[in-house]
Short mmCIF file of C-alpha atoms (C1' of nucleotides) in Angstrom, two decimals:
data_model
loop_
_atom_site.label_atom_id
_atom_site.label_comp_id
_atom_site.label_asym_id
_atom_site.label_seq_id
_atom_site.Cartn_x
_atom_site.Cartn_y
_atom_site.Cartn_z
CA MET N 1 -12.35 6.73 28.53
CA GLN N 2 -9.96 9.49 27.61
CA LEU N 3 -6.73 9.60 25.63
CA ASN N 4 -3.63 11.15 27.10
CA PRO N 5 -1.21 12.86 24.70
CA LYS N 6 1.18 9.94 24.54
CA THR N 7 -1.45 7.44 23.50
CA GLN N 8 -2.81 10.04 21.10
CA ASP N 9 0.60 10.15 19.50
CA PHE N 10 0.75 6.39 19.44
CA VAL N 11 -2.61 6.10 17.72
CA GLU N 12 -1.48 8.61 15.16
CA ARG N 13 1.75 6.75 14.51
CA VAL N 14 -0.10 3.50 14.00
CA GLY N 15 -2.37 5.34 11.60
CA LEU N 16 0.58 6.50 9.53
CA ALA N 17 2.29 3.12 9.67
CA LEU N 18 -0.75 1.16 8.54
CA GLU N 19 -1.43 3.72 5.86
CA ASN N 20 2.05 3.12 4.50
CA LEU N 21 1.32 -0.57 4.57
CA GLY N 22 -1.64 -0.15 2.28
CA THR N 23 -4.66 0.52 4.48
CA THR N 24 -6.30 3.86 5.13
CA ARG N 25 -5.10 6.13 7.88
CA THR N 26 -8.37 6.01 9.74
CA LEU N 27 -8.33 2.24 9.76
CA GLY N 28 -4.82 2.38 11.12
CA ARG N 29 -5.85 4.80 13.83
CA LEU N 30 -8.77 2.59 14.70
CA PHE N 31 -6.48 -0.37 15.02
CA GLY N 32 -4.07 1.66 17.11
CA LEU N 33 -6.82 2.72 19.44
CA LEU N 34 -8.00 -0.84 19.89
CA LEU N 35 -4.42 -1.80 20.66
CA VAL N 36 -4.28 0.45 23.71
CA ALA N 37 -7.84 -0.13 24.82
CA ASP N 38 -8.32 -1.87 28.11
CA GLN N 39 -11.71 -3.20 27.10
CA PRO N 40 -13.89 -3.58 23.99
CA MET N 41 -15.13 -0.29 22.61
CA SER N 42 -18.40 0.78 21.05
CA LEU N 43 -18.74 2.55 17.72
CA ASP N 44 -19.73 5.78 19.39
CA GLU N 45 -16.79 5.68 21.75
CA LEU N 46 -14.41 4.95 18.87
CA ALA N 47 -15.89 7.79 16.81
CA ARG N 48 -15.58 10.21 19.71
CA LEU N 49 -12.00 9.31 20.57
CA LEU N 50 -10.85 9.25 16.95
CA GLN N 51 -12.81 12.39 16.13
CA VAL N 52 -14.30 10.91 12.99
CA SER N 53 -17.86 10.23 11.96
CA LYS N 54 -19.67 7.18 13.21
CA ALA N 55 -20.18 6.12 9.60
CA SER N 56 -16.47 5.99 9.00
CA VAL N 57 -15.91 3.93 12.11
CA SER N 58 -18.69 1.60 11.06
CA THR N 59 -17.15 0.81 7.71
CA ASN N 60 -13.57 0.72 8.95
CA ALA N 61 -14.44 -1.53 11.85
CA ARG N 62 -16.18 -3.87 9.46
CA VAL N 63 -13.08 -3.99 7.29
CA CYS N 64 -10.92 -4.68 10.33
CA VAL N 65 -13.11 -7.64 11.15
CA GLN N 66 -13.08 -8.91 7.58
CA ILE N 67 -9.32 -8.94 7.36
CA GLY N 68 -8.93 -10.52 10.77
CA LEU N 69 -7.51 -7.54 12.62
CA ALA N 70 -10.40 -7.06 15.00
CA GLN N 71 -13.43 -8.93 16.19
CA GLN N 72 -16.85 -7.99 17.29
CA VAL N 73 -17.84 -8.80 20.83
CA GLY N 74 -21.15 -8.59 22.58
CA ILE N 75 -21.80 -7.37 26.07
CA PRO N 76 -24.79 -8.83 27.93
CA GLY N 77 -27.62 -6.39 28.36
CA ASP N 78 -26.16 -4.02 25.79
CA ARG N 79 -27.22 -3.91 22.18
CA ARG N 80 -24.35 -1.84 20.96
CA ASP N 81 -21.55 -3.30 18.84
CA TYR N 82 -18.25 -3.60 20.62
CA TYR N 83 -14.92 -4.23 19.00
CA GLU N 84 -11.56 -5.44 20.20
CA ILE N 85 -8.30 -6.64 18.72
CA SER N 86 -8.74 -10.21 17.59
CA PRO N 87 -6.33 -12.68 19.16
CA GLY N 88 -4.55 -13.69 15.98
CA SER N 89 -4.41 -10.25 14.41
CA PHE N 90 -0.64 -10.08 13.99
CA GLU N 91 -0.37 -13.53 12.51
CA GLN N 92 -3.28 -12.65 10.28
CA ALA N 93 -1.54 -9.61 8.94
CA VAL N 94 1.45 -11.70 7.98
CA ALA N 95 -0.79 -14.31 6.43
CA ALA N 96 -2.23 -11.64 4.17
CA ARG N 97 1.27 -10.79 3.03
CA LEU N 98 1.87 -14.43 2.38
CA SER N 99 -0.98 -14.67 -0.06
CA ALA N 100 0.34 -11.61 -1.86
CA ILE N 101 3.66 -13.41 -2.23
CA ARG N 102 1.99 -16.52 -3.59
CA GLU N 103 0.37 -14.25 -6.15
CA LEU N 104 3.82 -13.14 -7.25
CA VAL N 105 4.82 -16.74 -7.91
CA GLY N 106 1.85 -17.07 -10.21
CA LEU N 107 2.76 -13.82 -11.88
CA ALA N 108 6.28 -15.01 -12.58
CA GLU N 109 4.94 -18.20 -14.14
CA ALA N 110 2.61 -16.19 -16.32
CA GLY N 111 5.56 -14.13 -17.39
CA ILE N 112 7.60 -17.16 -18.28
CA SER N 113 4.93 -18.46 -20.59
CA ALA N 114 4.44 -14.99 -22.06
CA VAL N 115 7.96 -14.19 -23.19
CA ASP N 116 9.55 -15.57 -26.32
CA GLU N 117 11.46 -18.79 -25.86
CA ASP N 118 14.59 -17.26 -27.30
CA ASN N 119 14.45 -14.42 -24.82
CA ARG N 120 16.85 -16.15 -22.51
CA VAL N 121 17.60 -13.20 -20.25
CA ALA N 122 13.95 -12.52 -19.42
CA THR N 123 13.22 -16.20 -18.95
CA ALA N 124 16.09 -16.63 -16.53
CA ARG N 125 15.02 -13.52 -14.65
CA LEU N 126 11.45 -14.66 -14.32
CA GLU N 127 12.55 -18.12 -13.25
CA GLU N 128 14.59 -16.56 -10.51
CA MET N 129 11.61 -14.44 -9.51
CA ARG N 130 9.43 -17.52 -9.34
CA ASP N 131 11.96 -19.52 -7.34
CA PHE N 132 12.65 -16.63 -5.01
CA TYR N 133 9.07 -15.94 -4.06
CA GLN N 134 8.38 -19.63 -3.85
CA PHE N 135 11.20 -19.87 -1.37
CA VAL N 136 10.11 -16.83 0.62
CA GLY N 137 6.51 -18.00 0.72
CA ASP N 138 7.47 -21.44 1.94
CA GLU N 139 9.78 -20.04 4.57
CA MET N 140 7.17 -17.65 5.86
CA ALA N 141 4.63 -20.43 6.05
CA LYS N 142 7.05 -22.48 8.11
CA MET N 143 7.71 -19.51 10.32
CA MET N 144 4.28 -19.28 11.85
CA PRO N 145 4.16 -22.62 13.64
CA ARG N 146 7.62 -21.92 14.95
CA TRP N 147 6.35 -18.69 16.42
CA ARG N 148 3.50 -20.41 18.19
CA GLU N 149 6.01 -22.87 19.53
CA THR N 150 7.88 -20.09 21.29
CA ARG N 151 4.68 -19.02 22.96
CA LYS N 152 4.10 -22.38 24.59
CA PRO N 153 4.99 -22.62 28.27
CA VAL N 154 8.44 -24.13 28.75
CA ASN N 155 7.31 -26.29 31.61
CA SER N 156 4.41 -28.60 30.85
CA ARG N 157 3.29 -28.49 34.49
CA LYS N 158 2.49 -24.83 34.05
CA ARG N 159 0.15 -25.54 31.18
CA GLN N 160 -3.02 -23.59 31.73
CA ARG N 161 -6.67 -24.50 31.11
CA MET W 1 10.63 -3.75 -29.81
CA GLN W 2 6.98 -4.62 -29.77
CA LEU W 3 4.70 -6.21 -27.17
CA ASN W 4 2.57 -9.17 -28.03
CA PRO W 5 -0.82 -9.49 -26.28
CA LYS W 6 0.42 -11.99 -23.72
CA THR W 7 3.25 -9.85 -22.50
CA GLN W 8 0.90 -6.89 -22.57
CA ASP W 9 -1.35 -8.78 -20.19
CA PHE W 10 1.61 -9.68 -18.06
CA VAL W 11 2.75 -6.09 -17.78
CA GLU W 12 -0.74 -5.10 -16.80
CA ARG W 13 -0.95 -7.79 -14.15
CA VAL W 14 2.33 -6.71 -12.65
CA GLY W 15 1.00 -3.17 -12.62
CA LEU W 16 -2.03 -4.22 -10.65
CA ALA W 17 -0.04 -6.41 -8.30
CA LEU W 18 2.51 -3.77 -7.46
CA GLU W 19 -0.22 -1.21 -7.06
CA ASN W 20 -1.85 -3.44 -4.47
CA LEU W 21 1.51 -3.67 -2.76
CA GLY W 22 1.65 0.05 -2.30
CA THR W 23 3.31 1.47 -5.40
CA THR W 24 1.59 3.19 -8.31
CA ARG W 25 0.24 1.20 -11.20
CA THR W 26 2.50 2.86 -13.70
CA LEU W 27 5.55 2.01 -11.65
CA GLY W 28 4.33 -1.56 -11.53
CA ARG W 29 3.85 -1.63 -15.28
CA LEU W 30 7.28 -0.19 -15.76
CA PHE W 31 8.77 -2.88 -13.58
CA GLY W 32 6.78 -5.53 -15.42
CA LEU W 33 8.04 -4.29 -18.75
CA LEU W 34 11.62 -4.34 -17.58
CA LEU W 35 11.06 -7.89 -16.37
CA VAL W 36 10.28 -9.15 -19.85
CA ALA W 37 12.80 -6.95 -21.66
CA ASP W 38 15.65 -8.72 -23.39
CA GLN W 39 17.88 -5.67 -23.10
CA PRO W 40 18.04 -2.32 -21.31
CA MET W 41 15.42 0.14 -22.48
CA SER W 42 15.47 3.89 -23.02
CA LEU W 43 12.96 6.32 -21.56
CA ASP W 44 11.39 6.94 -24.94
CA GLU W 45 11.02 3.28 -25.63
CA LEU W 46 9.47 2.69 -22.23
CA ALA W 47 7.09 5.59 -22.71
CA ARG W 48 6.04 4.33 -26.12
CA LEU W 49 5.45 0.75 -25.01
CA LEU W 50 3.66 1.73 -21.81
CA GLN W 51 1.71 4.45 -23.59
CA VAL W 52 2.42 7.03 -20.92
CA SER W 53 4.21 10.35 -21.03
CA LYS W 54 7.97 10.50 -20.99
CA ALA W 55 7.77 12.62 -17.85
CA SER W 56 5.94 9.89 -16.01
CA VAL W 57 8.49 7.31 -17.04
CA SER W 58 11.26 9.63 -15.98
CA THR W 59 9.97 10.00 -12.44
CA ASN W 60 8.87 6.40 -12.09
CA ALA W 61 12.17 5.08 -13.38
CA ARG W 62 13.95 7.29 -10.91
CA VAL W 63 11.85 5.88 -8.08
CA CYS W 64 12.55 2.35 -9.25
CA VAL W 65 16.25 3.05 -9.07
CA GLN W 66 15.97 4.67 -5.65
CA ILE W 67 14.20 1.71 -4.11
CA GLY W 68 16.54 -0.76 -5.72
CA LEU W 69 14.17 -2.30 -8.23
CA ALA W 70 15.98 -1.10 -11.34
CA GLN W 71 19.31 0.33 -12.31
CA GLN W 72 20.51 2.77 -14.88
CA VAL W 73 22.91 1.50 -17.49
CA GLY W 74 24.87 3.33 -20.12
CA ILE W 75 25.44 2.27 -23.68
CA PRO W 76 28.65 3.43 -25.38
CA GLY W 77 28.09 6.01 -28.05
CA ASP W 78 24.57 6.70 -26.85
CA ARG W 79 23.64 9.53 -24.54
CA ARG W 80 20.23 8.24 -23.66
CA ASP W 81 19.38 6.77 -20.26
CA TYR W 82 18.81 3.05 -20.28
CA TYR W 83 17.20 1.06 -17.53
CA GLU W 84 17.09 -2.58 -16.58
CA ILE W 85 16.04 -4.71 -13.65
CA SER W 86 18.71 -4.52 -11.01
CA PRO W 87 20.21 -7.87 -10.03
CA GLY W 88 19.05 -7.87 -6.42
CA SER W 89 15.62 -6.39 -7.05
CA PHE W 90 13.59 -9.19 -5.49
CA GLU W 91 15.73 -9.38 -2.39
CA GLN W 92 15.55 -5.62 -2.22
CA ALA W 93 11.77 -5.66 -2.22
CA VAL W 94 11.77 -8.04 0.70
CA ALA W 95 14.35 -5.95 2.49
CA ALA W 96 12.03 -2.98 2.26
CA ARG W 97 9.32 -5.04 3.91
CA LEU W 98 11.77 -5.97 6.58
CA SER W 99 12.40 -2.38 7.54
CA ALA W 100 8.66 -1.81 7.73
CA ILE W 101 8.47 -4.70 10.18
CA ARG W 102 11.28 -3.28 12.26
CA GLU W 103 9.28 -0.09 12.41
CA LEU W 104 6.40 -2.04 13.90
CA VAL W 105 8.63 -3.27 16.71
CA GLY W 106 9.45 0.31 17.55
CA LEU W 107 5.78 1.20 17.41
CA ALA W 108 4.90 -1.54 19.86
CA GLU W 109 7.55 -0.30 22.26
CA ALA W 110 6.21 3.21 21.99
CA GLY W 111 2.79 1.84 22.77
CA ILE W 112 4.03 0.02 25.83
CA SER W 113 5.48 3.16 27.29
CA ALA W 114 2.37 5.11 26.37
CA VAL W 115 -0.32 3.05 28.09
CA ASP W 116 -1.01 3.15 31.79
CA GLU W 117 0.89 0.68 33.88
CA ASP W 118 -2.28 -0.75 35.29
CA ASN W 119 -3.66 -1.38 31.81
CA ARG W 120 -2.51 -4.97 31.87
CA VAL W 121 -4.47 -6.16 28.85
CA ALA W 122 -3.05 -3.51 26.52
CA THR W 123 0.44 -3.96 27.87
CA ALA W 124 0.33 -7.70 27.33
CA ARG W 125 -1.04 -7.18 23.82
CA LEU W 126 1.64 -4.71 22.88
CA GLU W 127 4.33 -6.93 24.31
CA GLU W 128 3.10 -9.74 22.14
CA MET W 129 3.09 -7.41 19.17
CA ARG W 130 6.65 -6.40 19.89
CA ASP W 131 7.84 -9.98 20.36
CA PHE W 132 6.00 -11.18 17.30
CA TYR W 133 7.41 -8.64 14.89
CA GLN W 134 10.81 -8.99 16.47
CA PHE W 135 10.59 -12.69 15.74
CA VAL W 136 9.33 -12.21 12.20
CA GLY W 137 11.96 -9.62 11.46
CA ASP W 138 14.76 -11.80 12.72
CA GLU W 139 13.51 -14.80 10.81
CA MET W 140 13.21 -12.84 7.59
CA ALA W 141 16.71 -11.50 8.03
CA LYS W 142 18.01 -15.02 8.44
CA MET W 143 16.08 -16.10 5.40
CA MET W 144 18.00 -14.09 2.88
CA PRO W 145 21.44 -15.69 3.29
CA ARG W 146 19.76 -19.08 3.15
CA TRP W 147 18.24 -18.12 -0.16
CA ARG W 148 21.58 -17.14 -1.61
CA GLU W 149 22.89 -20.44 -0.39
CA THR W 150 20.42 -22.30 -2.56
CA ARG W 151 21.65 -20.36 -5.58
CA LYS W 152 25.19 -21.54 -5.21
CA PRO W 153 26.25 -24.30 -7.57
CA VAL W 154 26.04 -27.71 -5.91
CA ASN W 155 29.28 -28.87 -7.48
CA SER W 156 32.25 -26.64 -6.80
CA ARG W 157 33.85 -27.69 -10.08
CA LYS W 158 31.03 -25.98 -11.91
CA ARG W 159 31.66 -22.70 -10.19
CA GLN W 160 31.68 -19.95 -12.77
CA ARG W 161 33.76 -16.78 -13.08
"C1'" DT J 1 -47.66 2.96 19.16
"C1'" DG J 2 -44.45 6.28 19.42
"C1'" DA J 3 -39.94 7.56 20.63
"C1'" DA J 4 -35.23 6.67 21.40
"C1'" DA J 5 -30.92 4.29 20.48
"C1'" DC J 6 -28.40 1.96 17.41
"C1'" DA J 7 -25.93 0.54 12.97
"C1'" DT J 8 -25.74 0.79 8.05
"C1'" DT J 9 -26.15 2.67 3.43
"C1'" DC J 10 -25.82 6.16 -0.10
"C1'" DA J 11 -25.01 10.38 -2.45
"C1'" DA J 12 -22.11 14.28 -2.17
"C1'" DT J 13 -17.83 16.32 -0.82
"C1'" DA J 14 -13.20 16.71 0.17
"C1'" DC J 15 -8.76 15.27 -0.35
"C1'" DA J 16 -4.63 13.23 -1.97
"C1'" DT J 17 -1.83 12.24 -5.68
"C1'" DA J 18 -0.39 10.34 -10.24
"C1'" DC J 19 -0.19 11.82 -14.73
"C1'" DT J 20 0.13 15.17 -18.64
"C1'" DT J 21 1.53 19.12 -21.03
"C1'" DA J 22 4.62 22.63 -21.56
"C1'" DA J 23 8.62 24.99 -20.35
"C1'" DC J 24 13.26 24.63 -19.20
"C1'" DG J 25 18.16 23.26 -18.98
"C1'" DT J 26 21.88 20.94 -20.97
"C1'" DA J 27 24.76 18.63 -23.99
"C1'" DG J 28 25.88 16.97 -28.33
"C1'" DT J 29 25.95 17.84 -33.63
"C1'" DG J 30 25.99 19.88 -38.20
"C1'" DC R 1 26.25 29.17 -33.45
"C1'" DA R 2 21.89 27.42 -34.39
"C1'" DC R 3 19.55 23.09 -34.01
"C1'" DT R 4 18.33 18.88 -32.33
"C1'" DA R 5 17.90 15.30 -28.86
"C1'" DC R 6 17.27 14.29 -24.39
"C1'" DG R 7 15.96 14.41 -19.39
"C1'" DT R 8 13.92 16.97 -15.69
"C1'" DT R 9 10.92 20.20 -13.39
"C1'" DA R 10 6.65 22.47 -12.36
"C1'" DA R 11 1.90 23.83 -12.76
"C1'" DG R 12 -2.48 22.14 -13.84
"C1'" DT R 13 -5.68 18.42 -14.57
"C1'" DA R 14 -7.74 14.22 -13.81
"C1'" DT R 15 -8.79 10.36 -11.12
"C1'" DG R 16 -9.71 7.51 -7.36
"C1'" DT R 17 -11.36 7.04 -2.92
"C1'" DA R 18 -12.04 7.99 2.14
"C1'" DT R 19 -15.00 10.61 4.85
"C1'" DT R 20 -19.09 12.99 5.94
"C1'" DG R 21 -24.07 14.07 6.62
"C1'" DA R 22 -28.46 12.60 5.95
"C1'" DA R 23 -31.62 9.10 5.22
"C1'" DT R 24 -32.99 4.37 6.17
"C1'" DG R 25 -33.78 0.24 8.71
"C1'" DT R 26 -34.15 -2.24 13.22
"C1'" DT R 27 -34.66 -3.09 17.72
"C1'" DT R 28 -35.83 -1.87 22.38
"C1'" DC R 29 -38.50 0.33 25.74
"C1'" DA R 30 -42.03 3.26 27.80
#
DNA sequence: TGAAACATTCAATACATACTTAACGTAGTG
DNA sequence: CACTACGTTAAGTATGTATTGAATGTTTCA
């Protein structure tokens, strides 16, 4: 496989975007490459196309799998490791954000019990923080099933499988 | 003003949390300190309580203001700069996430036009990515007014101002 | 058994960047 | 006008960490 300039640009943009979202650039590039791949890719192929060391791909691919962005897939008669985008990767990414938000609720509660009782302004602020992130977390959790709903076929006769 | 151990811990936890969310730890600590403050704080005071240089506070406070987390406030008869949490800071933080999500929609579209037409699997994947983040972005945008709705007083007779 | 093809691990390097110190600019104040 | 108080800027340092190259471990195959 070979990368044309446009996909090269795309991979690079994904790298930057994911880096800004808290991952490393190489991991972002790896994810971007898997996004445009038409089939699972081996470590060597990934390393060659990304122009990074095999070691880096190894660790980054592992991380991708751990956080649910990619999955390992075997190919019969081949002992190499192949990777592809995992089916729920986008939902997974949002789920990770969700747990970060839940953490903020806990933080706000810790803050409330940390400040002096007579510090009304801080208490009110932290209560709003708690309520806000509680609200956002709940709403995001409710969002996901709704998304899956939109993916279902509109006509039950067309149901596959 | 002085920090008791519990608020010290809180500030530190906020520092870690915000660092994990992509800011620097010091900025997170600064934000955490402002969260528990009972009044606007000067640069010197912030530097003393956080035990960092005034220069660091200066730049970090400026960043906080730029991204809508804090605001500068003046005190009559005092030429120092004072800072406090800005009213819409939490909503603002979510809004920043929202624009990152919108960026992902654009990325997916760029990907779609980058891959070969006969690469069905990648095209389908990128279309799902586009639709998904479009959905999430829209839902998050709709979330915010709903949140403000919950803040309104239930009884119109209690309306303040 | 040896060699080849893999993936992983580890120490060393390279790189990015946040922070500090010091210098600077500016505006009040005596 | 000097002096102080204050905030910002800029160069240098320090720190964390991602990547590399080499070594290691495993499996397959001749």
